[in-house]
Amino acid sequence: MPYPHDPLREPALWKKYEHLSAKDRLDQLDIPQVDKDMFDAMISSFGSVPGSQCGFVEVLRWYALGCHSMAGVFERAGLCKLGKGGMTSLALSILSEYRGHLLFNTVVENIDQIGKGVTLTTKNGRRIEAKYVISTIPLNCLSDISFNPPLSPLRQEAVKAGHINQGAKIHFKLKKTEPGWFAMASGYGRSPWCFAFSDHNGNTNTNNGTYCIGFGYGGHLADPQATQDITTSFKEYIKPDADVEAYLTHDWMNDDLAKGTWSCWGPGPAMSRWLKELQTPHGRVLFASADWADGWRGFIDGAIESGVRASVSVVWLLSNEGYLLKL
């Protein structure tokens, strides 16, 4: 995959490998089993699943995004972070510049296109009318929305399949200040954990402990209140000497407005069959989500890529209708 930010660019030779899982591809290689096991555990974070459930092309895509280097993958995914407040700071900065209307705790139920407009109906009965709509609803939640006219059969197929990532992400505060570390666990045993790594040692030079992040295999560690299970299993499978002072998490897999974490597809013709369709407007409804970005799918970078594409398209459409000239 020489062009990971333009993955469907022909010749797309990766398509002939799309039916393989990552484990299928590893099993084809004549290398020591321990190397296969280590690599399988290392890539478990891509979809919070063992290699037998993760599409080989997904791994190939991440590898290409890391400048065709596994070191590059983890450098970009682990080091390129938003400083001074992270995602909260980014969201607040966006809101501080926004001059339109805001509605919170308002869940959309129906999206109807009638004539030259779109009407949204919310679960609390509110109706919102617009010329165009940009939907950022995650892939795994689109089936909760009633579209009129209905989505195309191909898009409905993609929505029904969804993406596979049902993993947990848990932030820990450890008592001891430590140098950097990285730990992995096999997805074919009893461990509910994929891997974990130290993130930082606080914001001062004092003995402030260690902040780390652990990732769970899909379907595990879903209850944020299961303190004993979370801390005990973390010590058993990831870091036996850990002295956990606190942790913070959210149950994304059972959150009705997420139904999973970052997008990842399993083996099968997902990207070649669905990606372009998921990016295509549905009449006056445009779709913007990291779940179907060309490049860093599932990352903020992918969300920005998809959002910019949809926003530019809406500006162009409104200009062609002469609407912007009236403002």
XYZ file of C-alpha atoms in Angstrom:
327
model
C 0.000 0.000 0.000
C 2.248 2.813 -1.246
C -0.374 5.577 -0.821
C -2.131 5.099 2.552
C -3.846 8.508 2.325
C -5.225 7.524 -1.087
C -5.825 3.808 -0.455
C -8.112 3.125 -3.428
C -5.594 4.521 -5.899
C -4.941 1.975 -8.628
C -3.184 -0.327 -8.917
C -4.447 -1.300 -5.446
C -2.610 -4.605 -5.176
C -3.570 -4.960 -1.506
C -7.095 -5.968 -2.533
C -5.977 -9.538 -3.251
C -4.969 -9.905 0.412
C -8.144 -8.434 1.872
C -9.651 -11.840 2.677
C -6.777 -12.651 5.040
C -6.643 -12.029 8.765
C -3.369 -10.818 10.239
C -2.855 -14.284 11.721
C -3.485 -15.902 8.327
C -0.632 -13.854 6.903
C 1.674 -14.583 9.839
C 0.994 -18.307 9.461
C 2.234 -18.088 5.861
C 5.643 -16.827 6.975
C 8.606 -19.061 7.762
C 9.738 -17.269 10.911
C 10.017 -18.368 14.568
C 6.680 -18.768 16.363
C 7.813 -16.453 19.147
C 8.215 -13.657 16.588
C 4.721 -14.330 15.269
C 3.294 -14.255 18.790
C 5.064 -11.005 19.637
C 3.886 -9.306 16.460
C 0.320 -10.582 16.932
C 0.199 -9.084 20.428
C 1.770 -5.843 19.217
C -0.923 -5.245 16.585
C -3.779 -6.162 18.940
C -4.291 -2.470 19.677
C -5.318 -1.806 16.063
C -8.747 -3.334 16.674
C -8.622 -4.569 20.291
C -8.656 -8.125 18.951
C -6.107 -10.889 18.375
C -4.644 -11.179 14.890
C -7.132 -13.894 13.941
C -9.928 -11.294 13.983
C -8.094 -8.284 12.540
C -7.906 -7.845 8.777
C -4.392 -8.153 7.363
C -5.047 -5.115 5.161
C -5.849 -3.071 8.288
C -2.406 -3.919 9.651
C -0.870 -3.159 6.263
C -2.617 0.229 6.233
C -1.332 1.184 9.695
C 2.147 0.064 8.665
C 1.994 2.262 5.571
C 0.747 5.236 7.605
C 3.830 4.825 9.795
C 6.022 5.426 6.721
C 6.234 1.657 6.195
C 7.765 1.079 9.601
C 6.299 -0.416 12.784
C 8.449 1.986 14.788
C 6.870 4.776 12.765
C 3.377 3.481 13.555
C 3.901 3.653 17.309
C 5.778 6.942 17.130
C 2.911 8.607 15.282
C 0.104 6.930 17.218
C 1.745 7.298 20.621
C 3.720 10.530 20.453
C 1.669 12.858 18.254
C -0.701 14.108 20.940
C -2.625 17.294 21.635
C -0.832 19.125 24.424
C -2.159 21.518 27.067
C -5.492 19.863 27.703
C -5.760 17.210 25.007
C -9.146 16.533 23.432
C -10.997 18.626 26.005
C -8.891 21.650 25.110
C -9.472 21.066 21.392
C -13.251 20.778 21.844
C -13.409 23.919 23.988
C -11.300 25.838 21.461
C -13.635 24.840 18.636
C -16.686 25.840 20.668
C -15.119 29.191 21.568
C -14.848 30.072 17.869
C -18.234 28.683 16.825
C -20.970 31.279 16.267
C -23.932 29.070 15.389
C -26.612 27.391 17.493
C -25.785 24.605 19.940
C -27.993 21.773 21.160
C -26.831 19.309 23.803
C -28.506 16.116 25.037
C -30.520 16.023 21.819
C -30.497 12.654 20.051
C -31.478 12.525 16.368
C -33.997 9.840 15.442
C -35.060 10.606 11.844
C -33.401 12.324 8.878
C -35.893 13.144 6.116
C -35.086 14.779 2.792
C -38.015 16.605 1.248
C -37.552 18.799 -1.803
C -34.555 21.092 -1.387
C -34.064 20.595 2.316
C -33.503 18.192 5.183
C -35.562 17.789 8.350
C -34.134 16.239 11.496
C -36.465 14.863 14.145
C -35.092 14.228 17.618
C -36.210 11.743 20.242
C -37.690 14.559 22.317
C -39.845 15.631 19.356
C -37.856 18.633 18.182
C -37.708 19.348 14.427
C -34.729 21.043 12.789
C -34.718 22.119 9.141
C -31.649 22.796 7.000
C -30.498 23.052 3.401
C -27.849 20.371 3.994
C -26.816 18.180 6.903
C -23.350 16.939 7.836
C -23.717 13.767 9.879
C -20.866 12.804 12.203
C -22.764 9.821 13.615
C -20.368 6.869 14.123
C -20.612 3.873 11.820
C -21.830 1.553 14.573
C -24.692 3.952 15.437
C -26.051 4.728 11.966
C -28.513 1.837 12.175
C -30.294 3.719 14.983
C -31.298 6.489 12.562
C -34.257 6.285 10.195
C -33.277 7.783 6.820
C -35.848 8.860 4.251
C -35.097 8.074 1.497
C -33.312 4.973 2.807
C -29.551 4.625 2.582
C -28.222 2.720 -0.410
C -28.140 -1.096 -0.086
C -24.330 -1.034 -0.117
C -24.137 1.533 2.684
C -26.740 -0.401 4.657
C -24.551 -3.478 4.256
C -21.575 -1.589 5.710
C -23.680 -0.188 8.555
C -25.023 -3.635 9.428
C -21.503 -5.067 9.547
C -20.078 -2.103 11.468
C -16.492 -2.055 12.653
C -15.093 -4.605 15.080
C -13.443 -2.495 17.777
C -15.152 -3.050 21.129
C -12.083 -2.519 23.280
C -11.508 -0.678 26.539
C -9.060 2.161 27.148
C -8.140 2.781 30.780
C -5.874 5.518 32.159
C -3.959 4.637 35.336
C -2.102 6.665 37.945
C 0.675 4.533 39.453
C 2.363 5.524 42.695
C 5.953 4.932 41.608
C 7.741 7.276 39.195
C 9.263 5.074 36.504
C 11.127 5.317 33.201
C 9.208 4.467 30.036
C 7.877 0.936 29.634
C 5.700 -1.100 27.264
C 3.949 -4.418 27.982
C 1.859 -6.801 25.852
C -0.354 -9.840 26.462
C -1.517 -12.610 24.133
C -5.054 -12.517 22.775
C -5.275 -16.307 22.740
C -5.058 -16.873 26.473
C -6.937 -15.553 29.499
C -5.716 -11.957 29.493
C -8.398 -9.286 29.077
C -5.572 -6.826 28.250
C -3.958 -6.218 24.858
C -1.106 -4.037 26.014
C -0.200 -0.987 28.084
C 2.501 1.668 28.140
C 3.704 4.497 30.352
C 2.452 7.857 29.140
C 4.199 10.461 31.303
C 5.371 11.257 34.830
C 3.222 14.281 35.534
C 3.737 17.924 34.728
C 6.495 18.709 37.226
C 9.985 17.486 38.027
C 8.910 16.171 41.424
C 8.147 12.566 42.311
C 4.666 12.564 40.818
C 4.174 8.886 40.014
C 3.568 7.422 36.561
C 0.569 7.846 34.299
C -0.024 4.940 31.930
C -2.684 3.696 29.526
C -3.975 0.140 29.221
C -6.023 -1.305 26.353
C -8.396 -4.242 26.737
C -9.450 -6.880 24.251
C -12.950 -6.429 22.834
C -15.777 -7.313 25.207
C -13.589 -7.211 28.329
C -13.169 -4.612 31.086
C -16.445 -2.952 30.131
C -17.621 -2.059 33.647
C -15.880 1.137 34.851
C -16.963 0.324 38.419
C -15.285 -3.116 38.493
C -12.284 -1.789 40.394
C -11.104 -5.130 41.738
C -11.256 -6.824 38.346
C -9.520 -3.945 36.552
C -6.651 -3.487 38.995
C -6.105 -7.184 39.756
C -6.045 -8.264 36.113
C -3.769 -5.331 35.231
C -1.227 -6.552 37.772
C -1.625 -10.203 36.773
C -1.266 -9.833 33.015
C 0.498 -6.510 32.425
C 2.505 -5.126 35.349
C 2.890 -7.284 38.489
C 4.647 -4.534 40.483
C 2.010 -1.879 39.742
C 0.739 0.136 42.710
C -2.460 1.602 41.268
C -3.580 4.801 42.983
C -6.410 5.653 40.597
C -7.826 4.956 37.161
C -10.177 6.663 34.719
C -12.178 5.067 31.923
C -15.416 5.146 29.965
C -17.502 2.242 28.668
C -17.436 3.124 24.975
C -18.681 -0.266 23.809
C -21.990 0.133 25.668
C -22.324 3.870 25.072
C -25.382 4.273 22.813
C -23.729 7.210 21.040
C -20.501 5.343 20.241
C -20.970 1.541 20.383
C -17.249 0.984 20.159
C -13.926 2.751 20.017
C -11.755 3.629 17.003
C -12.670 2.019 13.703
C -11.073 -1.236 12.596
C -12.273 -3.812 10.084
C -11.844 -7.550 10.155
C -10.812 -9.838 7.291
C -12.916 -9.579 4.144
C -13.599 -7.015 1.400
C -14.446 -4.116 3.712
C -12.271 -1.234 2.540
C -12.461 -2.067 -1.165
C -16.229 -2.590 -1.003
C -17.475 0.002 1.507
C -15.012 2.873 1.959
C -15.990 4.957 -1.063
C -19.700 4.371 -0.451
C -19.424 5.492 3.176
C -17.744 8.704 2.001
C -20.376 9.435 -0.661
C -23.158 11.969 0.142
C -26.684 10.633 0.493
C -28.568 13.361 -1.314
C -28.379 16.423 0.934
C -26.836 14.471 3.799
C -23.041 14.402 3.893
C -21.111 12.088 6.183
C -18.020 13.105 8.143
C -16.417 10.640 10.528
C -12.994 9.233 11.304
C -14.643 5.814 10.866
C -14.288 6.082 7.076
C -11.344 8.429 6.612
C -8.827 7.631 3.901
C -5.763 8.050 6.101
C -5.746 7.902 9.895
C -9.070 6.125 10.246
C -10.268 6.207 13.839
C -7.929 9.080 14.787
C -8.520 12.812 15.203
C -6.501 13.285 12.020
C -9.059 11.159 10.188
C -11.946 13.109 11.706
C -10.403 16.385 10.542
C -9.781 14.950 7.068
C -13.384 13.793 6.761
C -14.826 16.963 8.301
C -12.894 19.278 5.997
C -13.994 17.300 2.958
C -17.668 17.491 3.959
C -17.499 21.185 4.916
C -15.852 22.210 1.657
C -18.476 20.219 -0.245
C -21.347 21.974 1.547
C -19.848 25.417 0.886
C -19.546 24.536 -2.804
C -23.126 23.202 -2.945
C -24.582 26.270 -1.239
C -22.593 28.549 -3.535
C -23.952 26.774 -6.590
C -27.481 27.298 -5.296
C -26.744 30.990 -4.805
C -27.549 30.678 -1.112
C -24.268 32.135 0.160
C -24.787 35.249 -1.962
C -27.921 35.999 0.049
C -26.125 35.957 3.411
